[in-house]
Each structure stands twice: as structure tokens, then as C-alpha cells.
């Protein structure tokens, strides 16, 4: 008959066994995987043989509740963006291939500068122009970082067909990042955002870039923590 001490020792050893084997331990998250390593691209396909740079990444090391469509929309509203005017999208979606095994996938959502009014401000952006971004999640079977890749730009008003302003990819990125870093909040959720600039993911110059607009090759990686 087993003594209580012996039973306790066996139970402790069995409890520790999965840990010793690394079982049941969540795999370490990564900020993102380079899409090029999986046959993808750092450009969304604009449908004309050119692309829009994926110039901001919301890191896979961010709080999980940010890294889904609803969570990202709430975060976007905390940093000055919201869903499109009356939910109406004009124009074709742009697909991206994040090298995660999903191939070319259309944007999950497109968000626009809301000029301080999350309810109707994007209607003003649609009229007078401003910053906007397309969202793609890296969540495929071969590279599941959970990161959100953003194609950010600053566009002209509707009278100029929403073309991108000169230097509009770099400007849009920088303005989004400036509004994101630090502490922001929306709908009772408080976020703390840090930023790091990364080179080597995007090229420098205008080759292959939509509208022939040169870019500086910088991708800003945001890590967003819910407090």
C-alpha cells in the first residue's frame, strides 16, 4: 500500500514531466515573419502591376486582443482612425501575400483617418483626403505570427480621385506612428504603444511602387500592450 508521502512524490513527478519535455508550454511568439522568406511580398497588389508598401507592422508580440479584426478596429479608433464612411468602400480591395501559406488574400479591412470623430469623421476623410491603411493578418499555416501588416498612405481629396500625395507612403506611415506611440484609449481600453524602425524588408526608391512614389525603405514595427 502506497504511503501518502510516496503518492505525493509520484504526483509531483508526473506534474513536472510535461514541463521537462516542453509539453503544454505555449510556443514563444515572434514579432513577425519576413514574407519574402515564404515566397510572399512586402507590397500589396494594386492591380496594375505595381504595389503599395506594407510599411507598418503591428507586432505579434502585442496583446492578443489587438491582433484580430475587432480588436484592431478598436485600437485604430484609439489612434485616430475608424471604419469607412457608412461602411461603404469605393474601389477594389488590394490583396497581399504575407508568405504564411495563404497566398494572395484581400485586405481584412480598410480604415481611414477620422478627424476626431470615430462615428462620422471618415466621411470627411473621404471628401478632403487624409491618412488611411489596409490591414492584413499573418496567420497562415507556415508563418503564424499573428502580426498585422498595414499598407499606410496619405491620399488626396475625392476631387483628385484619392490619389496618393507626393511622398504619401512615408508621410502616412509617420503620421500614423506619431499618433500611436505612447498611451491612448478608446471604449474603455487603454493601449501602450512602442515603435521600432526596421530596414531591409522594403527596398528604397520608386521601382515597383504604385504611382511611382519613392519610399525610404523603412518599416515601423509597433508593439501594442493593453494595460
PDB file of C-alpha atoms in Angstrom:
ATOM      1  CA  UNK A   1       0.000   0.000   0.000  1.00  0.00           C
ATOM      2  CA  UNK A   2       1.380   3.373  -1.000  1.00  0.00           C
ATOM      3  CA  UNK A   3       2.077   5.856   1.733  1.00  0.00           C
ATOM      4  CA  UNK A   4       0.737   9.357   1.389  1.00  0.00           C
ATOM      5  CA  UNK A   5       4.304  10.676   1.075  1.00  0.00           C
ATOM      6  CA  UNK A   6       5.023   8.304  -1.815  1.00  0.00           C
ATOM      7  CA  UNK A   7       1.783   9.254  -3.584  1.00  0.00           C
ATOM      8  CA  UNK A   8       2.607  12.929  -3.209  1.00  0.00           C
ATOM      9  CA  UNK A   9       6.071  12.405  -4.692  1.00  0.00           C
ATOM     10  CA  UNK A  10       4.678  10.493  -7.673  1.00  0.00           C
ATOM     11  CA  UNK A  11       2.057  13.146  -8.310  1.00  0.00           C
ATOM     12  CA  UNK A  12       4.700  15.856  -8.238  1.00  0.00           C
ATOM     13  CA  UNK A  13       6.917  13.974 -10.664  1.00  0.00           C
ATOM     14  CA  UNK A  14       4.030  13.416 -13.082  1.00  0.00           C
ATOM     15  CA  UNK A  15       3.070  17.082 -12.918  1.00  0.00           C
ATOM     16  CA  UNK A  16       6.609  18.114 -13.743  1.00  0.00           C
ATOM     17  CA  UNK A  17       7.021  15.583 -16.542  1.00  0.00           C
ATOM     18  CA  UNK A  18       5.261  17.564 -19.308  1.00  0.00           C
ATOM     19  CA  UNK A  19       7.257  20.662 -18.366  1.00  0.00           C
ATOM     20  CA  UNK A  20      10.514  18.733 -18.590  1.00  0.00           C
ATOM     21  CA  UNK A  21       9.547  17.613 -22.102  1.00  0.00           C
ATOM     22  CA  UNK A  22       8.369  21.080 -23.098  1.00  0.00           C
ATOM     23  CA  UNK A  23       4.806  19.830 -23.476  1.00  0.00           C
ATOM     24  CA  UNK A  24       1.898  22.103 -22.724  1.00  0.00           C
ATOM     25  CA  UNK A  25       4.148  25.159 -22.820  1.00  0.00           C
ATOM     26  CA  UNK A  26       2.981  27.798 -25.277  1.00  0.00           C
ATOM     27  CA  UNK A  27       5.479  28.343 -28.065  1.00  0.00           C
ATOM     28  CA  UNK A  28       7.325  31.616 -27.919  1.00  0.00           C
ATOM     29  CA  UNK A  29       5.699  34.312 -30.033  1.00  0.00           C
ATOM     30  CA  UNK A  30       7.571  36.231 -32.709  1.00  0.00           C
ATOM     31  CA  UNK A  31       7.080  39.802 -33.827  1.00  0.00           C
ATOM     32  CA  UNK A  32       6.569  38.794 -37.472  1.00  0.00           C
ATOM     33  CA  UNK A  33       7.961  36.573 -40.210  1.00  0.00           C
ATOM     34  CA  UNK A  34       9.550  38.132 -43.276  1.00  0.00           C
ATOM     35  CA  UNK A  35       7.005  37.497 -46.072  1.00  0.00           C
ATOM     36  CA  UNK A  36       9.781  37.131 -48.636  1.00  0.00           C
ATOM     37  CA  UNK A  37      11.108  34.067 -46.795  1.00  0.00           C
ATOM     38  CA  UNK A  38       7.831  32.284 -47.530  1.00  0.00           C
ATOM     39  CA  UNK A  39       7.502  33.408 -51.128  1.00  0.00           C
ATOM     40  CA  UNK A  40       5.412  36.452 -50.265  1.00  0.00           C
ATOM     41  CA  UNK A  41       5.870  40.171 -50.773  1.00  0.00           C
ATOM     42  CA  UNK A  42       6.103  43.375 -48.751  1.00  0.00           C
ATOM     43  CA  UNK A  43       3.806  45.049 -51.273  1.00  0.00           C
ATOM     44  CA  UNK A  44       0.042  44.793 -51.593  1.00  0.00           C
ATOM     45  CA  UNK A  45      -1.012  44.246 -55.198  1.00  0.00           C
ATOM     46  CA  UNK A  46      -2.553  47.431 -56.603  1.00  0.00           C
ATOM     47  CA  UNK A  47      -3.872  45.530 -59.624  1.00  0.00           C
ATOM     48  CA  UNK A  48      -1.805  47.423 -62.170  1.00  0.00           C
ATOM     49  CA  UNK A  49       1.496  45.595 -61.932  1.00  0.00           C
ATOM     50  CA  UNK A  50       2.628  47.838 -59.075  1.00  0.00           C
ATOM     51  CA  UNK A  51       2.248  47.643 -55.298  1.00  0.00           C
ATOM     52  CA  UNK A  52       1.603  49.579 -52.108  1.00  0.00           C
ATOM     53  CA  UNK A  53       4.246  49.090 -49.404  1.00  0.00           C
ATOM     54  CA  UNK A  54       3.366  47.263 -46.194  1.00  0.00           C
ATOM     55  CA  UNK A  55       5.129  49.931 -44.167  1.00  0.00           C
ATOM     56  CA  UNK A  56       3.780  49.338 -40.641  1.00  0.00           C
ATOM     57  CA  UNK A  57       3.596  46.045 -38.732  1.00  0.00           C
ATOM     58  CA  UNK A  58       1.670  45.575 -35.500  1.00  0.00           C
ATOM     59  CA  UNK A  59       3.892  43.006 -33.827  1.00  0.00           C
ATOM     60  CA  UNK A  60       2.810  39.501 -32.976  1.00  0.00           C
ATOM     61  CA  UNK A  61       4.233  40.264 -29.515  1.00  0.00           C
ATOM     62  CA  UNK A  62       1.359  42.684 -28.955  1.00  0.00           C
ATOM     63  CA  UNK A  63      -1.540  41.851 -26.658  1.00  0.00           C
ATOM     64  CA  UNK A  64      -3.598  39.100 -28.376  1.00  0.00           C
ATOM     65  CA  UNK A  65      -6.811  41.111 -28.122  1.00  0.00           C
ATOM     66  CA  UNK A  66      -5.334  43.644 -30.551  1.00  0.00           C
ATOM     67  CA  UNK A  67      -4.486  41.040 -33.184  1.00  0.00           C
ATOM     68  CA  UNK A  68      -7.915  40.345 -34.646  1.00  0.00           C
ATOM     69  CA  UNK A  69     -10.273  42.440 -36.746  1.00  0.00           C
ATOM     70  CA  UNK A  70     -12.498  43.760 -33.945  1.00  0.00           C
ATOM     71  CA  UNK A  71      -9.582  44.389 -31.622  1.00  0.00           C
ATOM     72  CA  UNK A  72      -7.589  46.179 -34.271  1.00  0.00           C
ATOM     73  CA  UNK A  73     -10.546  48.390 -35.190  1.00  0.00           C
ATOM     74  CA  UNK A  74     -10.899  49.434 -31.545  1.00  0.00           C
ATOM     75  CA  UNK A  75      -7.165  50.164 -31.416  1.00  0.00           C
ATOM     76  CA  UNK A  76      -7.407  52.142 -34.639  1.00  0.00           C
ATOM     77  CA  UNK A  77     -10.110  54.308 -33.088  1.00  0.00           C
ATOM     78  CA  UNK A  78      -7.767  54.992 -30.176  1.00  0.00           C
ATOM     79  CA  UNK A  79      -5.159  56.394 -32.577  1.00  0.00           C
ATOM     80  CA  UNK A  80      -7.381  58.470 -34.845  1.00  0.00           C
ATOM     81  CA  UNK A  81      -8.816  56.052 -37.433  1.00  0.00           C
ATOM     82  CA  UNK A  82     -12.143  54.320 -37.952  1.00  0.00           C
ATOM     83  CA  UNK A  83     -14.174  52.258 -40.407  1.00  0.00           C
ATOM     84  CA  UNK A  84     -15.189  53.673 -43.753  1.00  0.00           C
ATOM     85  CA  UNK A  85     -17.957  56.252 -44.164  1.00  0.00           C
ATOM     86  CA  UNK A  86     -21.293  54.426 -43.662  1.00  0.00           C
ATOM     87  CA  UNK A  87     -19.397  51.190 -44.285  1.00  0.00           C
ATOM     88  CA  UNK A  88     -19.135  51.996 -47.993  1.00  0.00           C
ATOM     89  CA  UNK A  89     -15.905  51.091 -49.785  1.00  0.00           C
ATOM     90  CA  UNK A  90     -15.234  52.565 -53.218  1.00  0.00           C
ATOM     91  CA  UNK A  91     -12.587  50.812 -55.282  1.00  0.00           C
ATOM     92  CA  UNK A  92     -11.247  47.300 -55.463  1.00  0.00           C
ATOM     93  CA  UNK A  93      -9.591  45.585 -52.498  1.00  0.00           C
ATOM     94  CA  UNK A  94      -5.846  45.029 -52.769  1.00  0.00           C
ATOM     95  CA  UNK A  95      -4.567  41.512 -51.976  1.00  0.00           C
ATOM     96  CA  UNK A  96      -1.283  40.764 -50.218  1.00  0.00           C
ATOM     97  CA  UNK A  97       0.808  37.621 -49.804  1.00  0.00           C
ATOM     98  CA  UNK A  98       2.446  37.527 -46.371  1.00  0.00           C
ATOM     99  CA  UNK A  99       4.348  34.307 -47.060  1.00  0.00           C
ATOM    100  CA  UNK A 100       2.297  32.419 -44.485  1.00  0.00           C
ATOM    101  CA  UNK A 101       0.850  29.736 -46.738  1.00  0.00           C
ATOM    102  CA  UNK A 102      -2.394  31.534 -47.537  1.00  0.00           C
ATOM    103  CA  UNK A 103      -1.187  33.021 -50.810  1.00  0.00           C
ATOM    104  CA  UNK A 104      -2.719  36.273 -52.045  1.00  0.00           C
ATOM    105  CA  UNK A 105      -5.539  37.368 -49.735  1.00  0.00           C
ATOM    106  CA  UNK A 106      -7.642  40.531 -49.905  1.00  0.00           C
ATOM    107  CA  UNK A 107      -7.342  43.122 -47.169  1.00  0.00           C
ATOM    108  CA  UNK A 108      -9.249  42.303 -43.997  1.00  0.00           C
ATOM    109  CA  UNK A 109     -10.427  45.868 -43.555  1.00  0.00           C
ATOM    110  CA  UNK A 110      -9.565  49.398 -44.663  1.00  0.00           C
ATOM    111  CA  UNK A 111      -9.521  52.155 -42.068  1.00  0.00           C
ATOM    112  CA  UNK A 112      -9.450  55.922 -42.536  1.00  0.00           C
ATOM    113  CA  UNK A 113      -8.448  58.968 -40.529  1.00  0.00           C
ATOM    114  CA  UNK A 114     -11.470  60.084 -38.524  1.00  0.00           C
ATOM    115  CA  UNK A 115     -10.521  63.686 -37.677  1.00  0.00           C
ATOM    116  CA  UNK A 116     -11.537  63.226 -34.042  1.00  0.00           C
ATOM    117  CA  UNK A 117     -14.963  61.713 -34.721  1.00  0.00           C
ATOM    118  CA  UNK A 118     -14.943  57.905 -34.758  1.00  0.00           C
ATOM    119  CA  UNK A 119     -18.594  57.856 -35.806  1.00  0.00           C
ATOM    120  CA  UNK A 120     -18.592  60.061 -38.899  1.00  0.00           C
ATOM    121  CA  UNK A 121     -15.128  61.548 -39.297  1.00  0.00           C
ATOM    122  CA  UNK A 122     -14.093  59.139 -42.024  1.00  0.00           C
ATOM    123  CA  UNK A 123     -16.743  60.731 -44.264  1.00  0.00           C
ATOM    124  CA  UNK A 124     -14.665  63.908 -44.032  1.00  0.00           C
ATOM    125  CA  UNK A 125     -11.532  61.941 -44.918  1.00  0.00           C
ATOM    126  CA  UNK A 126     -13.295  60.529 -47.965  1.00  0.00           C
ATOM    127  CA  UNK A 127     -14.078  64.105 -49.010  1.00  0.00           C
ATOM    128  CA  UNK A 128     -10.900  66.050 -48.211  1.00  0.00           C
ATOM    129  CA  UNK A 129      -8.327  63.241 -48.064  1.00  0.00           C
ATOM    130  CA  UNK A 130      -6.027  62.142 -45.273  1.00  0.00           C
ATOM    131  CA  UNK A 131      -4.362  59.028 -43.930  1.00  0.00           C
ATOM    132  CA  UNK A 132      -5.734  55.544 -44.442  1.00  0.00           C
ATOM    133  CA  UNK A 133      -4.492  51.966 -44.237  1.00  0.00           C
ATOM    134  CA  UNK A 134      -5.289  48.443 -45.359  1.00  0.00           C
ATOM    135  CA  UNK A 135      -4.914  45.554 -42.890  1.00  0.00           C
ATOM    136  CA  UNK A 136      -3.584  42.028 -43.465  1.00  0.00           C
ATOM    137  CA  UNK A 137      -3.048  39.382 -40.767  1.00  0.00           C
ATOM    138  CA  UNK A 138      -0.118  36.966 -40.959  1.00  0.00           C
ATOM    139  CA  UNK A 139      -1.866  33.869 -39.632  1.00  0.00           C
ATOM    140  CA  UNK A 140      -1.339  31.112 -42.180  1.00  0.00           C
ATOM    141  CA  UNK A 141      -0.155  27.563 -41.540  1.00  0.00           C
ATOM    142  CA  UNK A 142       3.505  28.160 -42.400  1.00  0.00           C
ATOM    143  CA  UNK A 143       4.141  31.523 -40.704  1.00  0.00           C
ATOM    144  CA  UNK A 144       1.584  32.185 -37.987  1.00  0.00           C
ATOM    145  CA  UNK A 145       2.999  35.205 -36.168  1.00  0.00           C
ATOM    146  CA  UNK A 146      -0.427  36.785 -35.708  1.00  0.00           C
ATOM    147  CA  UNK A 147       1.090  40.129 -36.738  1.00  0.00           C
ATOM    148  CA  UNK A 148      -0.959  42.705 -38.630  1.00  0.00           C
ATOM    149  CA  UNK A 149       0.716  44.185 -41.700  1.00  0.00           C
ATOM    150  CA  UNK A 150      -0.547  47.629 -42.675  1.00  0.00           C
ATOM    151  CA  UNK A 151      -0.304  49.430 -46.007  1.00  0.00           C
ATOM    152  CA  UNK A 152      -0.445  53.046 -44.850  1.00  0.00           C
ATOM    153  CA  UNK A 153      -0.625  56.117 -47.060  1.00  0.00           C
ATOM    154  CA  UNK A 154      -1.855  59.690 -47.213  1.00  0.00           C
ATOM    155  CA  UNK A 155      -4.275  60.400 -50.039  1.00  0.00           C
ATOM    156  CA  UNK A 156      -5.594  63.378 -51.952  1.00  0.00           C
ATOM    157  CA  UNK A 157      -9.233  64.539 -51.695  1.00  0.00           C
ATOM    158  CA  UNK A 158     -12.026  62.967 -53.715  1.00  0.00           C
ATOM    159  CA  UNK A 159     -11.689  65.695 -56.334  1.00  0.00           C
ATOM    160  CA  UNK A 160      -8.245  64.245 -57.114  1.00  0.00           C
ATOM    161  CA  UNK A 161      -9.550  60.667 -57.189  1.00  0.00           C
ATOM    162  CA  UNK A 162      -7.911  59.816 -53.851  1.00  0.00           C
ATOM    163  CA  UNK A 163      -4.502  59.547 -55.477  1.00  0.00           C
ATOM    164  CA  UNK A 164      -1.584  59.293 -53.058  1.00  0.00           C
ATOM    165  CA  UNK A 165       0.061  62.619 -52.202  1.00  0.00           C
ATOM    166  CA  UNK A 166       3.749  63.077 -53.118  1.00  0.00           C
ATOM    167  CA  UNK A 167       5.827  61.060 -50.614  1.00  0.00           C
ATOM    168  CA  UNK A 168       2.467  59.841 -49.317  1.00  0.00           C
ATOM    169  CA  UNK A 169       3.546  56.351 -48.238  1.00  0.00           C
ATOM    170  CA  UNK A 170       6.274  57.597 -45.919  1.00  0.00           C
ATOM    171  CA  UNK A 171       4.149  60.530 -44.719  1.00  0.00           C
ATOM    172  CA  UNK A 172       1.153  58.314 -43.967  1.00  0.00           C
ATOM    173  CA  UNK A 173       3.327  55.876 -42.020  1.00  0.00           C
ATOM    174  CA  UNK A 174       4.967  58.618 -39.990  1.00  0.00           C
ATOM    175  CA  UNK A 175       1.676  60.324 -39.145  1.00  0.00           C
ATOM    176  CA  UNK A 176       0.058  57.066 -38.037  1.00  0.00           C
ATOM    177  CA  UNK A 177       3.052  56.214 -35.854  1.00  0.00           C
ATOM    178  CA  UNK A 178       3.150  59.695 -34.319  1.00  0.00           C
ATOM    179  CA  UNK A 179      -0.465  59.309 -33.236  1.00  0.00           C
ATOM    180  CA  UNK A 180       0.057  55.784 -31.924  1.00  0.00           C
ATOM    181  CA  UNK A 181       3.147  55.883 -29.727  1.00  0.00           C
ATOM    182  CA  UNK A 182       2.604  56.376 -26.018  1.00  0.00           C
ATOM    183  CA  UNK A 183      -0.695  55.824 -24.236  1.00  0.00           C
ATOM    184  CA  UNK A 184      -4.065  56.013 -25.996  1.00  0.00           C
ATOM    185  CA  UNK A 185      -7.524  54.692 -25.221  1.00  0.00           C
ATOM    186  CA  UNK A 186     -10.936  54.022 -26.723  1.00  0.00           C
ATOM    187  CA  UNK A 187     -14.143  52.401 -25.467  1.00  0.00           C
ATOM    188  CA  UNK A 188     -12.649  51.683 -22.053  1.00  0.00           C
ATOM    189  CA  UNK A 189      -9.497  50.012 -23.391  1.00  0.00           C
ATOM    190  CA  UNK A 190      -6.106  51.628 -22.757  1.00  0.00           C
ATOM    191  CA  UNK A 191      -3.148  50.892 -25.004  1.00  0.00           C
ATOM    192  CA  UNK A 192       0.582  51.476 -24.643  1.00  0.00           C
ATOM    193  CA  UNK A 193       2.450  51.507 -27.948  1.00  0.00           C
ATOM    194  CA  UNK A 194       6.165  51.442 -28.650  1.00  0.00           C
ATOM    195  CA  UNK A 195       7.793  51.704 -32.078  1.00  0.00           C
ATOM    196  CA  UNK A 196      10.930  50.444 -33.768  1.00  0.00           C
ATOM    197  CA  UNK A 197      12.066  51.233 -37.311  1.00  0.00           C
ATOM    198  CA  UNK A 198      13.319  48.293 -39.373  1.00  0.00           C
ATOM    199  CA  UNK A 199      15.217  48.367 -42.661  1.00  0.00           C
ATOM    200  CA  UNK A 200      15.805  45.564 -45.131  1.00  0.00           C
ATOM    201  CA  UNK A 201      12.192  44.441 -45.545  1.00  0.00           C
ATOM    202  CA  UNK A 202      11.312  47.083 -48.137  1.00  0.00           C
ATOM    203  CA  UNK A 203      13.511  48.467 -50.909  1.00  0.00           C
ATOM    204  CA  UNK A 204      14.439  52.129 -51.246  1.00  0.00           C
ATOM    205  CA  UNK A 205      13.166  54.068 -54.248  1.00  0.00           C
ATOM    206  CA  UNK A 206      10.181  54.022 -56.581  1.00  0.00           C
ATOM    207  CA  UNK A 207      10.719  50.779 -58.506  1.00  0.00           C
ATOM    208  CA  UNK A 208       7.528  48.720 -58.393  1.00  0.00           C
ATOM    209  CA  UNK A 209       5.722  51.244 -56.168  1.00  0.00           C
ATOM    210  CA  UNK A 210       2.220  52.384 -57.085  1.00  0.00           C
ATOM    211  CA  UNK A 211       2.036  55.877 -58.608  1.00  0.00           C
ATOM    212  CA  UNK A 212       5.836  55.854 -58.985  1.00  0.00           C
ATOM    213  CA  UNK A 213       6.227  57.324 -55.491  1.00  0.00           C
ATOM    214  CA  UNK A 214       9.637  56.743 -53.908  1.00  0.00           C
ATOM    215  CA  UNK A 215       9.820  55.222 -50.431  1.00  0.00           C
ATOM    216  CA  UNK A 216      12.611  55.336 -47.854  1.00  0.00           C
ATOM    217  CA  UNK A 217      12.574  51.568 -47.181  1.00  0.00           C
ATOM    218  CA  UNK A 218      11.609  51.881 -43.507  1.00  0.00           C
ATOM    219  CA  UNK A 219       9.013  49.644 -41.880  1.00  0.00           C
ATOM    220  CA  UNK A 220       7.852  50.704 -38.424  1.00  0.00           C
ATOM    221  CA  UNK A 221       7.047  47.845 -36.055  1.00  0.00           C
ATOM    222  CA  UNK A 222       4.542  48.733 -33.345  1.00  0.00           C
ATOM    223  CA  UNK A 223       4.167  46.685 -30.186  1.00  0.00           C
ATOM    224  CA  UNK A 224       0.800  47.373 -28.595  1.00  0.00           C
ATOM    225  CA  UNK A 225       0.094  46.374 -25.000  1.00  0.00           C
ATOM    226  CA  UNK A 226      -3.329  46.583 -23.396  1.00  0.00           C
ATOM    227  CA  UNK A 227      -2.984  47.996 -19.894  1.00  0.00           C
TER     228      UNK A 227
END
